[in-house]
Coordinates of C-alpha atoms and ligand atoms in Angstrom, one line a residue:
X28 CA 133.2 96.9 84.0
X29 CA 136.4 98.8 84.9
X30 CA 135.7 99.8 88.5
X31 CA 139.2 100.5 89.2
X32 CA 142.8 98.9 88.1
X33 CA 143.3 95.3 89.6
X34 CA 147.0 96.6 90.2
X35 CA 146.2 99.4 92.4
X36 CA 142.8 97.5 94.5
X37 CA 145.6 94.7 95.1
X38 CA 148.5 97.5 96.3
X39 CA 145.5 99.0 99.1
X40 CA 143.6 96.2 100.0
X41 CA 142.8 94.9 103.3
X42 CA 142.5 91.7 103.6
X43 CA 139.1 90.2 105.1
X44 CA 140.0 87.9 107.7
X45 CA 139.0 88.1 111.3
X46 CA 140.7 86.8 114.2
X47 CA 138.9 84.6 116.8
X48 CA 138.6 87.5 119.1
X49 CA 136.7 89.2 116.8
X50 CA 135.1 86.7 115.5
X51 CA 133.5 86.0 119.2
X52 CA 133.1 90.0 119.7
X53 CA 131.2 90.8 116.5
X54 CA 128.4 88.1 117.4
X55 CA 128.3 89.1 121.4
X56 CA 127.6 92.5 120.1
X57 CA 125.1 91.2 117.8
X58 CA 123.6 89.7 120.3
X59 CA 123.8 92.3 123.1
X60 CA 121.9 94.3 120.2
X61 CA 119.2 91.9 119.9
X62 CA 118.4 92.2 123.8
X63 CA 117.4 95.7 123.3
X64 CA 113.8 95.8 122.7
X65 CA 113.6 98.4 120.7
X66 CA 110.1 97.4 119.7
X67 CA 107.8 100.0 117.6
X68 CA 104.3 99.3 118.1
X69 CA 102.6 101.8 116.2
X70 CA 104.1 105.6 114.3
X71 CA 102.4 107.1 117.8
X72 CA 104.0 104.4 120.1
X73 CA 107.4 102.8 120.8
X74 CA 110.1 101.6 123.5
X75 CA 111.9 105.3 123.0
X76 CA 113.8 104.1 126.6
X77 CA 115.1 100.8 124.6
X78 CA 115.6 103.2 121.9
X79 CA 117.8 105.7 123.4
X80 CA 119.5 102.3 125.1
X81 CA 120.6 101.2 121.7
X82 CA 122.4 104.8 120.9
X83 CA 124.5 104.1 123.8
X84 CA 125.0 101.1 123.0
X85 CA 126.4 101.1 119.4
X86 CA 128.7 103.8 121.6
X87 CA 130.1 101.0 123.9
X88 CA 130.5 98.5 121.3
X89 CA 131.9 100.2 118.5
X90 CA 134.3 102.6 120.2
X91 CA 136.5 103.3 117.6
X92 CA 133.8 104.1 114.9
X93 CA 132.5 107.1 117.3
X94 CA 136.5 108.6 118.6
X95 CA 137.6 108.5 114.9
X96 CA 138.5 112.4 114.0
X97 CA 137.4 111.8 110.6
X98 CA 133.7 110.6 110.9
X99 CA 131.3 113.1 112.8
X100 CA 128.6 111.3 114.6
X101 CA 124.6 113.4 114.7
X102 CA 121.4 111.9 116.4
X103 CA 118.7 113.0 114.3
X104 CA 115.4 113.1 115.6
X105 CA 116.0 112.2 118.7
X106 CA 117.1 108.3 118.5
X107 CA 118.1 108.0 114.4
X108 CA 122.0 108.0 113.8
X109 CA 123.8 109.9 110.9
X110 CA 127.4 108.8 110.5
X111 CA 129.1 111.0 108.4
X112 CA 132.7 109.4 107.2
X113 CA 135.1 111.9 105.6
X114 CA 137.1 110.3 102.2
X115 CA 140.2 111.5 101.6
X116 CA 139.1 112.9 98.1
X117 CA 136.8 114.9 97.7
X118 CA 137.0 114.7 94.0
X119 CA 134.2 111.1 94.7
X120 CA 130.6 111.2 95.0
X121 CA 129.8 109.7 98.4
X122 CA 127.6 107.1 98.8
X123 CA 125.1 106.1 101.7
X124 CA 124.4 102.6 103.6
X125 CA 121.4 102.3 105.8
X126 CA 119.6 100.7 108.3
X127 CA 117.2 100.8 110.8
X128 CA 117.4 99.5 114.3
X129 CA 113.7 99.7 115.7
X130 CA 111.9 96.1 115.3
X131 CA 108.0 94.8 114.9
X132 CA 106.5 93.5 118.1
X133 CA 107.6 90.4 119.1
X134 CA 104.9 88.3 121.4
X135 CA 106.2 85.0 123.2
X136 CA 103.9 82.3 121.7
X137 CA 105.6 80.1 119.1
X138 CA 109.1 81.3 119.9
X139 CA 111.9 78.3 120.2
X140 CA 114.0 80.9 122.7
X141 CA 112.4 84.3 124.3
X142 CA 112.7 87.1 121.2
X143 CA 114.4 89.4 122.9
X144 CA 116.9 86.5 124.7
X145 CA 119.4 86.6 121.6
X146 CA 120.4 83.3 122.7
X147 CA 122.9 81.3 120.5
X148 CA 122.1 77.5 119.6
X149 CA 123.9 75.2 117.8
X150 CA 125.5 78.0 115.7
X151 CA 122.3 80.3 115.2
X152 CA 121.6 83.6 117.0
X153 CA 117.6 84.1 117.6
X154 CA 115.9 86.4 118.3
X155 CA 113.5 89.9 116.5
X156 CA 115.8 91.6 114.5
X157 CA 118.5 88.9 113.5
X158 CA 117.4 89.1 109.9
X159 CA 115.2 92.8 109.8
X160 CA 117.1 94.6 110.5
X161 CA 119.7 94.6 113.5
X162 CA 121.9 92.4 111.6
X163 CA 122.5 95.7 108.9
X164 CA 122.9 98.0 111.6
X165 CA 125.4 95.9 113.7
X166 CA 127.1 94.6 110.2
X167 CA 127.6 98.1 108.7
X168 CA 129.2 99.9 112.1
X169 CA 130.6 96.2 113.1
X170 CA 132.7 96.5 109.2
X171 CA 133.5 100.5 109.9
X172 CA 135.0 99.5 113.3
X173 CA 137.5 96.1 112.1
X174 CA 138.1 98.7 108.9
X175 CA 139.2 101.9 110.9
X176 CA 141.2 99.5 114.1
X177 CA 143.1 98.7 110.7
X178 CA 143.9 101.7 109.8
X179 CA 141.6 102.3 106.7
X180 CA 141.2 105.7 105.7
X181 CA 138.4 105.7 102.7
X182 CA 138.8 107.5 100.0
X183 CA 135.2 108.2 98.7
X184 CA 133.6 109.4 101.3
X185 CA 130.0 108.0 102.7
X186 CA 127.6 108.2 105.1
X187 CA 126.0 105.7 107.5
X188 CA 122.1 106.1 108.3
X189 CA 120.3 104.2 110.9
X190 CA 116.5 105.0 111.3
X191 CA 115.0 104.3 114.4
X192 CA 111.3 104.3 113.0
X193 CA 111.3 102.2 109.6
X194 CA 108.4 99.8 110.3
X195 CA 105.4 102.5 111.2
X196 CA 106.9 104.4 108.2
X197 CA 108.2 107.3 110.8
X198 CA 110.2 110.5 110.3
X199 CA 113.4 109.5 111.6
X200 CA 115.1 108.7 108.2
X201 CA 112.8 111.6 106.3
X202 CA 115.0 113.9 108.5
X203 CA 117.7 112.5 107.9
X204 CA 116.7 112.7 103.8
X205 CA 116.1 116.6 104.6
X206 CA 119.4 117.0 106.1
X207 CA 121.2 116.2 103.6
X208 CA 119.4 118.0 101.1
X209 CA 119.8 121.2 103.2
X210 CA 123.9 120.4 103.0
X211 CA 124.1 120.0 98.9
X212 CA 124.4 116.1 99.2
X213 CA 124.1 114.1 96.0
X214 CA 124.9 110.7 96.6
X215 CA 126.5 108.0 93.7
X216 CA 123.9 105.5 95.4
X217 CA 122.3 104.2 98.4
X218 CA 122.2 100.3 99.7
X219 CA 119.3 99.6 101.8
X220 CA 118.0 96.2 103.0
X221 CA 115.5 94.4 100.6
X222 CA 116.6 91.8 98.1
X223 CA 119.1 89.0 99.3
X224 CA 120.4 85.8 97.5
X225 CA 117.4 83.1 97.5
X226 CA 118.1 79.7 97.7
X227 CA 116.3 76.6 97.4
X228 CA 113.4 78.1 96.3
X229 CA 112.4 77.7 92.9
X230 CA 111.1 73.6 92.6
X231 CA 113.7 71.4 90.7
X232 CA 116.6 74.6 90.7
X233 CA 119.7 74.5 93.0
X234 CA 121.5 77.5 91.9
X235 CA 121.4 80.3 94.7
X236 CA 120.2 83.6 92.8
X237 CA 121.1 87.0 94.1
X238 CA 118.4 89.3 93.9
X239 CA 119.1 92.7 94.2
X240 CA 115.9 95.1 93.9
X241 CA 116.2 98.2 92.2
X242 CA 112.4 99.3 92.8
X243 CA 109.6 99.1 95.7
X244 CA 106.3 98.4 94.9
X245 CA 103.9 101.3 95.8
X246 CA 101.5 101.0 98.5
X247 CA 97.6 102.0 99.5
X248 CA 96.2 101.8 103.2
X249 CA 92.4 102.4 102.3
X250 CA 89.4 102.2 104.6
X251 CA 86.4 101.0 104.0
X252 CA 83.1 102.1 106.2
X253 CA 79.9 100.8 105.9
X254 CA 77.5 103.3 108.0
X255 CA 73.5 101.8 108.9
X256 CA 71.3 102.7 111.3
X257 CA 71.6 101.1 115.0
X258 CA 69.5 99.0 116.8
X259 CA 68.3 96.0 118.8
X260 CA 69.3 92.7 118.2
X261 CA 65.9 91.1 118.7
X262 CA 65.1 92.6 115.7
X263 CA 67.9 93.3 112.8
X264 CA 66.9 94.8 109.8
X265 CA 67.6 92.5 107.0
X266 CA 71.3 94.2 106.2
X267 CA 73.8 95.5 108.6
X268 CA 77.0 97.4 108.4
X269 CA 78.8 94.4 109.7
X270 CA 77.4 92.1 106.6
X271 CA 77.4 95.0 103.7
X272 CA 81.1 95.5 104.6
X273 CA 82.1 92.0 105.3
X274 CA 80.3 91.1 101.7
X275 CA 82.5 93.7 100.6
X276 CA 85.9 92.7 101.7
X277 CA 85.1 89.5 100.9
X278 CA 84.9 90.3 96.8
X279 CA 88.1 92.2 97.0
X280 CA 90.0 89.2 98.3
X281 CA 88.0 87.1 96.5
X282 CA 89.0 89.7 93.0
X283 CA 92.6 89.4 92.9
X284 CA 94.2 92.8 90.9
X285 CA 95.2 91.7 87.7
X286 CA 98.4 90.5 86.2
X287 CA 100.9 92.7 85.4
X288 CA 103.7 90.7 83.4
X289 CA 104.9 93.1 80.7
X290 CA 107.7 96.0 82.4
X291 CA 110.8 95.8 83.6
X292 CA 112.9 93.8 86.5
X293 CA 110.5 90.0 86.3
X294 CA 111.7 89.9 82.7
X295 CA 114.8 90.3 83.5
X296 CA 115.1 87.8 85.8
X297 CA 113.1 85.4 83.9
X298 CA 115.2 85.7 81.1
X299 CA 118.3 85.1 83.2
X300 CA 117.1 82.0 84.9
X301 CA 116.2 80.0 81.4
X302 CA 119.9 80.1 80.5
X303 CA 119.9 77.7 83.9
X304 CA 116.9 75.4 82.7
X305 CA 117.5 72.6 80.4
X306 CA 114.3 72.5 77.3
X307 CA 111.7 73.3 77.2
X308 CA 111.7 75.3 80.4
X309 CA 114.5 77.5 78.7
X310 CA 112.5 78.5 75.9
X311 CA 109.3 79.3 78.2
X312 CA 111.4 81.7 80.5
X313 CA 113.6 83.6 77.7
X314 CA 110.0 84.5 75.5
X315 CA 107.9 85.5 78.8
X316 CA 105.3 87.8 76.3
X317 CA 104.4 84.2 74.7
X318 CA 104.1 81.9 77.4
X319 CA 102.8 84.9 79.7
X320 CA 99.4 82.9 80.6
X321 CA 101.6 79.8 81.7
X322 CA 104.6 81.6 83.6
X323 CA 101.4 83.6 85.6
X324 CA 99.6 80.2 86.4
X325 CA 102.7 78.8 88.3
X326 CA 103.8 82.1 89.7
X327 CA 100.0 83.2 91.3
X328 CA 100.8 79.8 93.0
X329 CA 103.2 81.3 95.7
X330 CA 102.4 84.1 98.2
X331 CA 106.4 85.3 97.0
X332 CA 106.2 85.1 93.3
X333 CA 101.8 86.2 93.3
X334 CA 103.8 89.4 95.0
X335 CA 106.0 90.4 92.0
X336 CA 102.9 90.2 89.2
X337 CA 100.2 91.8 90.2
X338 CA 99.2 94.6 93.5
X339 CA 98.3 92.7 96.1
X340 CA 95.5 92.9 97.9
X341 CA 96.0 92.3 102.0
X342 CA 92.7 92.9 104.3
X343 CA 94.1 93.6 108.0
X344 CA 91.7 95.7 110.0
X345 CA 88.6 94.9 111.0
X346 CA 86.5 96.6 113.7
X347 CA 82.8 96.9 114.6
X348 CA 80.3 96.4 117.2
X349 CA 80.4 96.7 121.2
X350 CA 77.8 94.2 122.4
X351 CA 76.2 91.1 121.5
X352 CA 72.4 92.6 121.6
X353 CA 73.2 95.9 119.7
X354 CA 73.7 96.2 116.0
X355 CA 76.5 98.7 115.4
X356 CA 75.8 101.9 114.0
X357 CA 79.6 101.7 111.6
X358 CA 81.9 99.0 110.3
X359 CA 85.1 99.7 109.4
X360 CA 88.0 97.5 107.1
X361 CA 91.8 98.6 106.2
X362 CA 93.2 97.3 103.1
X363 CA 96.4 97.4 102.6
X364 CA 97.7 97.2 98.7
X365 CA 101.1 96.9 97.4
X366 CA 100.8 98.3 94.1
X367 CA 102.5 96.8 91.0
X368 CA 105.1 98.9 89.5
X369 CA 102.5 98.8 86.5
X370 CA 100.0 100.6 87.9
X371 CA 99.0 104.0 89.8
X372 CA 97.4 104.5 93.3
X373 CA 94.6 106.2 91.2
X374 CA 94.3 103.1 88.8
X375 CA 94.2 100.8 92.3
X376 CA 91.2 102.9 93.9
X377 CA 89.3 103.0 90.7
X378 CA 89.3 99.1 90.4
X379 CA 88.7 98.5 94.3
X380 CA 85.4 101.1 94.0
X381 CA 84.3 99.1 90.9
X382 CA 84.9 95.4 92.8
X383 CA 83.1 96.8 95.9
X384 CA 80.3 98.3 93.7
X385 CA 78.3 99.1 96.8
X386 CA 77.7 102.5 97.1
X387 CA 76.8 101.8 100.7
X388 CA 80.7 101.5 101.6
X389 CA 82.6 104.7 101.5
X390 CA 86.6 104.4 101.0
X391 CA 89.1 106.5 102.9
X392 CA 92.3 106.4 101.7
X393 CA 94.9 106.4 105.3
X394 CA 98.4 106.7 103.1
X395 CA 99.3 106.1 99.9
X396 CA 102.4 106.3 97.8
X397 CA 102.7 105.4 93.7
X398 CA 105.9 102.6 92.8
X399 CA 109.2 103.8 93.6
X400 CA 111.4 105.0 90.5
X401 CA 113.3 102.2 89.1
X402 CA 117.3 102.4 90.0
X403 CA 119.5 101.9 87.1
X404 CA 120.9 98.4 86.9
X405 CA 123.2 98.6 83.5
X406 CA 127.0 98.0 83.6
X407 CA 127.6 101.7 84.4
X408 CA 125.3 102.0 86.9
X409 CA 128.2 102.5 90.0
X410 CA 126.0 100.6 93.1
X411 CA 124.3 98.3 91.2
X412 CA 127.8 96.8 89.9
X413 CA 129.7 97.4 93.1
X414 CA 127.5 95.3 94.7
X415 CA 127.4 92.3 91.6
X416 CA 131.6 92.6 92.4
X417 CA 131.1 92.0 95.9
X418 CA 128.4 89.5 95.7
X419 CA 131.3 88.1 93.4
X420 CA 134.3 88.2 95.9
X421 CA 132.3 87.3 98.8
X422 CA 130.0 84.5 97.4
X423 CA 132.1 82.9 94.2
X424 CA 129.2 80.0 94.6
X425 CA 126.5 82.6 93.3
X426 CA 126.7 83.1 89.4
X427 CA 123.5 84.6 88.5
X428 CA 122.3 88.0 90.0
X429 CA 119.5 89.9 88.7
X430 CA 117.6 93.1 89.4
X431 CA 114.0 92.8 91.2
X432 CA 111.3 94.8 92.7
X433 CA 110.9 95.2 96.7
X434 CA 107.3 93.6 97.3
X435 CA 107.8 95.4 100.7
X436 CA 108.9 99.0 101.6
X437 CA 111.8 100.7 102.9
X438 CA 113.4 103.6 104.4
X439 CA 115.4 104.7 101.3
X440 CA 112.4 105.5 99.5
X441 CA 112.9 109.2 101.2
X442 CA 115.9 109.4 99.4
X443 CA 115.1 109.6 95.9
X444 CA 115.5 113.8 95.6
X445 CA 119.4 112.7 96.5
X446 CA 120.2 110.3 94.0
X447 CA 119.2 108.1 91.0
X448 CA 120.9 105.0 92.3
X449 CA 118.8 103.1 95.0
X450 CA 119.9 99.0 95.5
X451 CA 117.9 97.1 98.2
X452 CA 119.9 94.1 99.1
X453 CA 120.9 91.9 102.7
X454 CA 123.7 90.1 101.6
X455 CA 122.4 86.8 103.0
X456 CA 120.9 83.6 102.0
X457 CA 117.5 83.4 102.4
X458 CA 115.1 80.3 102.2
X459 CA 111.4 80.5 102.1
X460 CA 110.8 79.4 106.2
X461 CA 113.0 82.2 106.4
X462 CA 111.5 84.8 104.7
X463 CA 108.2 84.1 106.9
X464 CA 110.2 84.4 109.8
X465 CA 110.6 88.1 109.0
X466 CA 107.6 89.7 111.2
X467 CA 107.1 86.3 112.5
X468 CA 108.3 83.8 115.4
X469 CA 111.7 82.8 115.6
X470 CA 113.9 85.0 113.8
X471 CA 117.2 83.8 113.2
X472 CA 120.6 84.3 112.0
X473 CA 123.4 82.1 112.0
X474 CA 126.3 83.1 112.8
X475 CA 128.5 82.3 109.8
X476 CA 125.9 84.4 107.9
X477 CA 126.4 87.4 110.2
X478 CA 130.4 86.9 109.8
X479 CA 129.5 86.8 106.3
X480 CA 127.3 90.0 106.3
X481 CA 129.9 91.9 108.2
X482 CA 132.7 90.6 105.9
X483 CA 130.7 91.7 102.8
X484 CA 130.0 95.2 104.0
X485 CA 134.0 95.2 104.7
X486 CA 134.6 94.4 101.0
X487 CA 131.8 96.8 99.9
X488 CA 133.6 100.1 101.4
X489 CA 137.1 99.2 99.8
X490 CA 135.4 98.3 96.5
X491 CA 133.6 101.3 96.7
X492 CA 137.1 103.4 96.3
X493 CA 136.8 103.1 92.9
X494 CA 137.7 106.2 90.7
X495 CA 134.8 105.8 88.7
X496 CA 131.9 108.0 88.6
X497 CA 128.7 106.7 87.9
X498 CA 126.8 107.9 84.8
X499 CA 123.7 110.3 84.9
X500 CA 121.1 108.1 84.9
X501 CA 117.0 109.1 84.2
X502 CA 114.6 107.2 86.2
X503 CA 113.2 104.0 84.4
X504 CA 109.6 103.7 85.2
Ligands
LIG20 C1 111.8 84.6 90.6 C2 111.8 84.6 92.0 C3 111.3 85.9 92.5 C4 111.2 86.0 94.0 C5 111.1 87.4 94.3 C6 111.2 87.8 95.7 C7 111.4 89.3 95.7 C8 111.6 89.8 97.1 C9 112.1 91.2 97.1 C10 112.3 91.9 98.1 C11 112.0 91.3 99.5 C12 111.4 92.3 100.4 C13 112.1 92.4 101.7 C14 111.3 93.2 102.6 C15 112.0 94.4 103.2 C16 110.8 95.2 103.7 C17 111.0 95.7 105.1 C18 109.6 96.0 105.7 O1 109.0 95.1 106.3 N1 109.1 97.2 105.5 C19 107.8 97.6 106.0 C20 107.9 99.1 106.1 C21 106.6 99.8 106.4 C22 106.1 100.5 105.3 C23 105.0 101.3 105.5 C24 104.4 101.3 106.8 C25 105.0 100.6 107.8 C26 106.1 99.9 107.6 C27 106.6 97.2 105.0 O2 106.9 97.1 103.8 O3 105.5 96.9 105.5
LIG21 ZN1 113.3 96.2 107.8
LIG22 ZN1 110.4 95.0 108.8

């Protein structure tokens, strides 16, 4: 694709090399970041002292970012940060990169190093956040900063977002959505965290893959209450709420959703990978319709891959009874669903009513939200092939990138009234102990990666002063 003349990205370009000053400053301040427990517990209940701590921080550490008379700094909602960088033409649709700084609890047990320590060992910086989603935060302003001290002015102008509510689904980058909206913004395209470059994951394949989702999968929090009449233990009537609903959680996990094969991104990718497998493997992958029953069996295999072909079905709330000599009056269950892009939050409760088929158990859905609208991902969609050209520059190893859908959710999905082109991507690789170290114990980073992040992000901005305008795209559902 012609993003821009070679001739004239060469005459501009800034080189991305760091000194070993900088070097040792961009990880301290990673670190210092880390130390921060910015910790949300819940959307009614968070560390709001750790997270007004970090907007000083960011302050201290990236001074030149917040001094430069060309970007205008706004706390939104108290503790979320909009960065508002002014191109020098105006004639360029800006573009947005976001983050969020607030983390999921982190308790002690099973940590190598205390989570909030950001201690450094043998090359590796741990600690809640590293990979979800500090590193973003610190990488974007941490790119901005080395950018501006050398005298980079962009020309396409964009904007910085960093939510400080992301993981209980809060208001912070809503606001930030709504504000704007109320200021005319359309945006080229948004980058987001999400997809990243997986490695050493798919049995008898060594070819990193960089996956870069252009959907989220929808998602259902539904309760389930089973109400019976109350009573002593010495003499339980023959059901209780505690066994009708357990007997009814128990089928849904028991009745996985079906599989949804045909639509969009898993094709895609499927197809892309059999060009890498020698026969027969290539000819299963590139006719996925005929050898549907086959690719499922191996996929349903893997917690990962189950993810990306069917809604899944998680049970994680449970709650009844007070004391061991009285049966309790209510049970209650949440299930939490990520829904296929296939299907509709509708088409999800029907089927869970039908697999319960109790009409003991009543269902309350908490929150729900239908698939996110697919992102364009052809060779004129702008973001999607700015970020294949940097994944290019920056990692020349990685020769196959292809366009998947988010099994998990993310702040961007606020943004969709503001532009067409939404790409979720960490530019790191990730393993599979590493992907369950997201939410769980010790989250790392090492810090080559970080470099690497940070150095990526600094390749991203000048790539993204391109003079061409991405094309009016529909939605794909
Ligand atoms: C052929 C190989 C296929 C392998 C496919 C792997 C595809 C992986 C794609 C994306 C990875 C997901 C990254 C997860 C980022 C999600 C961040 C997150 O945890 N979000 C929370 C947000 C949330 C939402 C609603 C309420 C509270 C918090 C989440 O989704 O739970
Ligand atoms: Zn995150
Ligand atoms: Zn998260």
């Amino acid at each position: 694709m012609g993003l821009r003349s070679e001739e004239h990205q060469r005459a501009s370009r800034i080189p991305s090399q760091f000194s070993k000053e900088e070097r040792v400053a961009m990880k301290e301040a990673l670190k210092g970041a880390i130390q921060i427990p910015t910790v949300t517990f819940s959307s009614e209940k968070s560390n709001t002292t750790a997270l007004a701590e970090f907007g000083k921080y960011i302050h201290k550490v990236f001074p030149t970012v917040v001094s430069t008379s060309f970007i205008q700094h706004e706390v939104v909602e108290e503790y979320s940060h909009l960065f508002t960088i002014q191109g020098s033409d105006p004639s360029l649709q800006p573009y947005l990169l976001m983050a969020h700084f607030d983390v999921v609890p982190a308790p002690e047990e099973g940590w190598e190093v205390p989570p909030f320590s950001g201690l450094e060992r043998d090359g590796v910086i741990y600690g809640r956040g590293t990979l979800d989603d500090k590193n973003s935060v610190m990488a974007l302003l941490q790119a901005l900063e080395l950018l501006l001290i050398r005298k980079y002015i962009p020309r396409r102008s964009f904007f910085i977002s960093l939510g400080h509510d992301e993981e209980s689904s809060g208001t912070g980058a809503q606001r930030i959505s709504a504000l704007l909206q109320s200021r005319g913004v359309q945006l080229a395209f948004i980058v987001d965290e999400g997809g990243f470059i997986l490695d050493d994951f798919i049995p008898n394949f060594k070819k990193p893959i960089a996956l870069i989702a252009v959907s989220e999968k929808g998602s259902m929090n539904l309760m389930l209450q089973v109400n019976m009449t109350s009573g002593h233990s010495s003499a339980p009537p023959k059901e209780t709420s505690i066994g009708i609903l357990a007997a009814a959680v128990s089928r849904l996990e028991q009745t996985p959703m079906p599989i949804i094969f045909g639509s969009g991104t898993l094709v895609t990718v499927l197809q892309q990978l059999a060009n890498e497998f020698p026969f027969p493997v290539n000819i299963i992958l590139s006719n996925p319709w005929l050898f549907e029953p086959l690719i499922s069996r191996f996929m349903e295999r893997n917690p990962l891959t189950n993810a990306i072909i069917r809604t899944t079905t998680a049970l994680t709330i449970f709650k009844a009874g007070v004391k061991f000599n009285v049966i309790p009056p209510v049970a209650q269950a949440t299930v939490n669903f990520r829904i296929h892009p296939g299907q509709t939050v509708q088409e999800v409760l029907e089927l869970t009513k039908n697999i319960v088929a109790d009409n003991r158990v009543q269902f309350h859905v908490l929150s729900a939200f239908d698939p996110l609208p697919v992102s364009p991902s052809d060779d004129k969609a702008l973001g999607y092939q700015l970020l294949c050209q940097t994944v290019q520059s920056v990692f020349p190893e990685v020769n196959i990138t292809a366009p998947v859908t988010s099994i998990g959710n993310t702040d961007s999905r606020f943004f969709t009234n503001l532009t067409t082109g939404i790409y979720r991507f960490y530019p790191i690789y990730i393993q599979p102990e590493d992907f369950k170290r997201i939410h769980g114990v010790n989250e790392k980073i090492s810090v080559q990666a970080y470099e690497t992040q940070v150095k990526f992000i600094f390749e991203l901005i000048q790539n993204a002063d391109t003079d061409q305008e991405p094309v009016s795209h529909l939605h794909k559902l």
